[in-house]
Short mmCIF file of C-alpha atoms in Angstrom, two decimals:
data_model
loop_
_atom_site.label_atom_id
_atom_site.label_comp_id
_atom_site.label_asym_id
_atom_site.label_seq_id
_atom_site.Cartn_x
_atom_site.Cartn_y
_atom_site.Cartn_z
CA UNK B 1 259.25 -17.70 4.54
CA UNK B 2 256.41 -15.36 5.16
CA UNK B 3 252.89 -16.19 6.23
CA UNK B 4 250.45 -16.26 3.36
CA UNK B 5 246.82 -16.77 2.56
CA UNK B 6 245.86 -18.38 -0.73
CA UNK B 7 242.43 -17.59 -2.09
CA UNK B 8 241.26 -19.60 -5.07
CA UNK B 9 238.48 -18.04 -7.14
CA UNK B 10 236.77 -20.24 -9.69
CA UNK B 11 233.73 -19.91 -11.87
CA UNK B 12 230.63 -22.04 -12.09
CA UNK B 13 229.49 -23.58 -15.36
CA UNK B 14 227.77 -20.39 -16.55
CA UNK B 15 230.42 -17.98 -15.23
CA UNK B 16 232.61 -15.82 -17.43
CA UNK B 17 236.27 -16.14 -16.43
CA UNK B 18 237.16 -12.74 -17.88
CA UNK B 19 234.33 -10.92 -16.04
CA UNK B 20 235.17 -12.76 -12.81
CA UNK B 21 238.82 -11.72 -13.12
CA UNK B 22 237.76 -8.08 -13.59
CA UNK B 23 235.55 -8.30 -10.48
CA UNK B 24 238.36 -9.86 -8.42
CA UNK B 25 240.79 -7.16 -9.59
CA UNK B 26 238.28 -4.48 -8.60
CA UNK B 27 237.82 -5.99 -5.14
CA UNK B 28 241.60 -6.29 -4.68
CA UNK B 29 242.13 -2.67 -5.76
CA UNK B 30 239.59 -1.60 -3.14
CA UNK B 31 241.25 -3.82 -0.49
CA UNK B 32 244.69 -2.35 -1.22
CA UNK B 33 243.45 1.07 -0.14
CA UNK B 34 242.40 -0.30 3.24
CA UNK B 35 245.29 -2.60 4.23
CA UNK B 36 248.80 -1.73 5.45
CA UNK B 37 251.56 -1.38 2.85
CA UNK B 38 253.44 -4.31 4.39
CA UNK B 39 250.73 -6.71 3.23
CA UNK B 40 251.13 -7.76 -0.38
CA UNK B 41 248.41 -9.05 -2.67
CA UNK B 42 249.49 -10.95 -5.77
CA UNK B 43 247.61 -12.61 -8.59
CA UNK B 44 248.81 -16.03 -9.65
CA UNK B 45 247.78 -18.37 -12.46
CA UNK B 46 244.94 -16.29 -13.85
CA UNK B 47 243.07 -18.27 -16.48
CA UNK B 48 241.47 -15.14 -17.89
CA UNK B 49 244.78 -13.93 -19.34
CA UNK B 50 245.21 -17.16 -21.28
CA UNK B 51 241.58 -17.10 -22.39
CA UNK B 52 241.85 -13.45 -23.49
CA UNK B 53 245.05 -14.19 -25.41
CA UNK B 54 243.46 -17.15 -27.21
CA UNK B 55 240.34 -15.12 -28.02
CA UNK B 56 242.50 -12.30 -29.38
CA UNK B 57 244.38 -14.75 -31.61
CA UNK B 58 241.08 -16.25 -32.73
CA UNK B 59 239.61 -12.81 -33.53
CA UNK B 60 242.75 -11.77 -35.42
CA UNK B 61 242.77 -15.00 -37.41
CA UNK B 62 239.03 -14.69 -38.09
CA UNK B 63 239.47 -11.14 -39.39
CA UNK B 64 242.40 -12.18 -41.58
CA UNK B 65 240.45 -15.20 -42.79
CA UNK B 66 237.45 -13.03 -43.64
CA UNK B 67 239.66 -10.64 -45.61
CA UNK B 68 241.17 -13.56 -47.52
CA UNK B 69 237.72 -15.05 -48.19
CA UNK B 70 236.51 -11.73 -49.59
CA UNK B 71 239.64 -11.40 -51.71
CA UNK B 72 239.21 -14.91 -53.13
CA UNK B 73 235.48 -14.34 -53.75
CA UNK B 74 236.11 -11.19 -55.76
CA UNK B 75 239.07 -12.73 -57.63
CA UNK B 76 237.32 -15.90 -58.79
CA UNK B 77 233.62 -15.08 -58.94
CA UNK B 78 231.69 -12.45 -60.80
CA UNK B 79 231.42 -9.24 -58.79
CA UNK B 80 227.66 -9.72 -58.47
CA UNK B 81 227.93 -13.27 -57.09
CA UNK B 82 230.85 -12.36 -54.84
CA UNK B 83 228.87 -9.44 -53.42
CA UNK B 84 225.87 -11.60 -52.51
CA UNK B 85 228.03 -14.35 -51.03
CA UNK B 86 229.93 -11.75 -48.99
CA UNK B 87 226.66 -10.10 -47.89
CA UNK B 88 225.52 -13.43 -46.49
CA UNK B 89 228.46 -13.65 -44.09
CA UNK B 90 227.34 -11.00 -41.56
CA UNK B 91 223.73 -12.12 -41.92
CA UNK B 92 224.67 -15.73 -41.14
CA UNK B 93 226.83 -14.64 -38.19
CA UNK B 94 224.09 -12.41 -36.75
CA UNK B 95 221.49 -15.16 -37.11
CA UNK B 96 223.81 -17.68 -35.46
CA UNK B 97 224.63 -15.44 -32.51
CA UNK B 98 220.93 -14.62 -32.13
CA UNK B 99 220.00 -18.32 -32.08
CA UNK B 100 222.81 -19.05 -29.63
CA UNK B 101 221.47 -16.35 -27.34
CA UNK B 102 217.91 -17.65 -27.68
CA UNK B 103 219.01 -21.17 -26.74
CA UNK B 104 221.23 -20.00 -23.86
CA UNK B 105 224.52 -20.97 -25.54
CA UNK B 106 227.63 -18.93 -24.83
CA UNK B 107 230.55 -17.76 -26.91
CA UNK B 108 233.57 -19.75 -25.78
CA UNK B 109 236.57 -21.29 -27.47
CA UNK B 110 234.64 -24.28 -28.79
CA UNK B 111 231.71 -22.24 -30.09
CA UNK B 112 234.05 -19.67 -31.69
CA UNK B 113 235.91 -22.40 -33.58
CA UNK B 114 232.58 -23.96 -34.56
CA UNK B 115 231.38 -20.57 -35.85
CA UNK B 116 234.46 -20.24 -38.02
CA UNK B 117 234.08 -23.77 -39.40
CA UNK B 118 230.37 -23.28 -40.06
CA UNK B 119 231.01 -19.92 -41.66
CA UNK B 120 233.27 -21.69 -44.15
CA UNK B 121 230.50 -24.17 -44.89
CA UNK B 122 227.95 -21.37 -45.34
CA UNK B 123 230.27 -19.53 -47.72
CA UNK B 124 230.86 -22.72 -49.73
CA UNK B 125 227.12 -23.35 -50.00
CA UNK B 126 226.47 -19.73 -50.92
CA UNK B 127 229.07 -19.95 -53.69
CA UNK B 128 227.42 -23.05 -55.13
CA UNK B 129 223.94 -21.53 -55.03
CA UNK B 130 225.17 -18.14 -56.24
CA UNK B 131 227.09 -19.61 -59.16
CA UNK B 132 224.08 -21.66 -60.21
CA UNK B 133 221.85 -18.57 -59.98
CA UNK B 134 224.39 -16.72 -62.12
CA UNK B 135 224.31 -19.55 -64.67
CA UNK B 136 220.50 -19.46 -64.79
CA UNK B 137 220.55 -15.67 -65.19
CA UNK B 138 222.99 -15.99 -68.13
CA UNK B 139 220.54 -18.46 -69.68
CA UNK B 140 217.92 -15.71 -69.73
CA UNK B 141 216.00 -16.08 -66.47
CA UNK B 142 215.18 -12.94 -64.53
CA UNK B 143 217.33 -12.37 -61.43
CA UNK B 144 214.41 -13.29 -59.18
CA UNK B 145 213.63 -16.47 -61.11
CA UNK B 146 217.33 -17.40 -61.29
CA UNK B 147 217.76 -16.98 -57.53
CA UNK B 148 214.57 -18.90 -56.80
CA UNK B 149 215.49 -21.69 -59.23
CA UNK B 150 219.00 -21.99 -57.79
CA UNK B 151 217.66 -22.09 -54.24
CA UNK B 152 215.15 -24.82 -55.13
CA UNK B 153 217.66 -26.88 -57.13
CA UNK B 154 220.45 -26.63 -54.56
CA UNK B 155 218.32 -26.97 -51.41
CA UNK B 156 218.62 -30.77 -51.11
CA UNK B 157 222.44 -30.96 -51.43
CA UNK B 158 222.95 -27.89 -49.22
CA UNK B 159 220.54 -29.25 -46.61
CA UNK B 160 222.14 -32.70 -46.62
CA UNK B 161 225.62 -31.17 -46.28
CA UNK B 162 224.42 -29.03 -43.36
CA UNK B 163 222.73 -31.97 -41.63
CA UNK B 164 225.78 -34.22 -41.93
CA UNK B 165 227.93 -31.46 -40.45
CA UNK B 166 225.47 -30.94 -37.60
CA UNK B 167 225.43 -34.66 -36.88
CA UNK B 168 229.23 -34.81 -36.93
CA UNK B 169 229.61 -31.91 -34.53
CA UNK B 170 226.58 -32.38 -32.24
CA UNK B 171 228.77 -34.04 -29.64
CA UNK B 172 230.62 -30.74 -29.19
CA UNK B 173 227.51 -29.20 -27.63
CA UNK B 174 228.09 -31.30 -24.51
CA UNK B 175 231.48 -29.67 -23.90
CA UNK B 176 231.29 -26.92 -21.30
#
């Protein structure tokens, strides 16, 4: 047995475990230069490694999912419709992240999963509206009129689907 000191570093509700781990590692690296070699400093049970690993898996799966979504869009829809549905994906993501920032919400495991789920819903809605716009365009409407008509016709079902999803998942906003 050797004498030891255990220092537990935790984050508050708004803290970032990965940034805190980096700060602790920096402080420890500085301390190691000023203490005798006989004194050992060890990290134990770092939550940031598990969080980083889960985020990496989530990012990898999201990228693979996005590639598969694009592949399916271009296989089953007209190129024009698939392009506009695909173009909406980064726009929807940017708007969501911007709104999250504006409302003080953070990217964490729950919000990342929610983003992926909602992205699927947005893509589904965009397919429905895009296909209807394509149908109207094939009936002779101008592209602008077809898009406008599809947006007006599909607004109620898309809005009701979005609201029911929001209601179903609103409880998740209380999870830290």
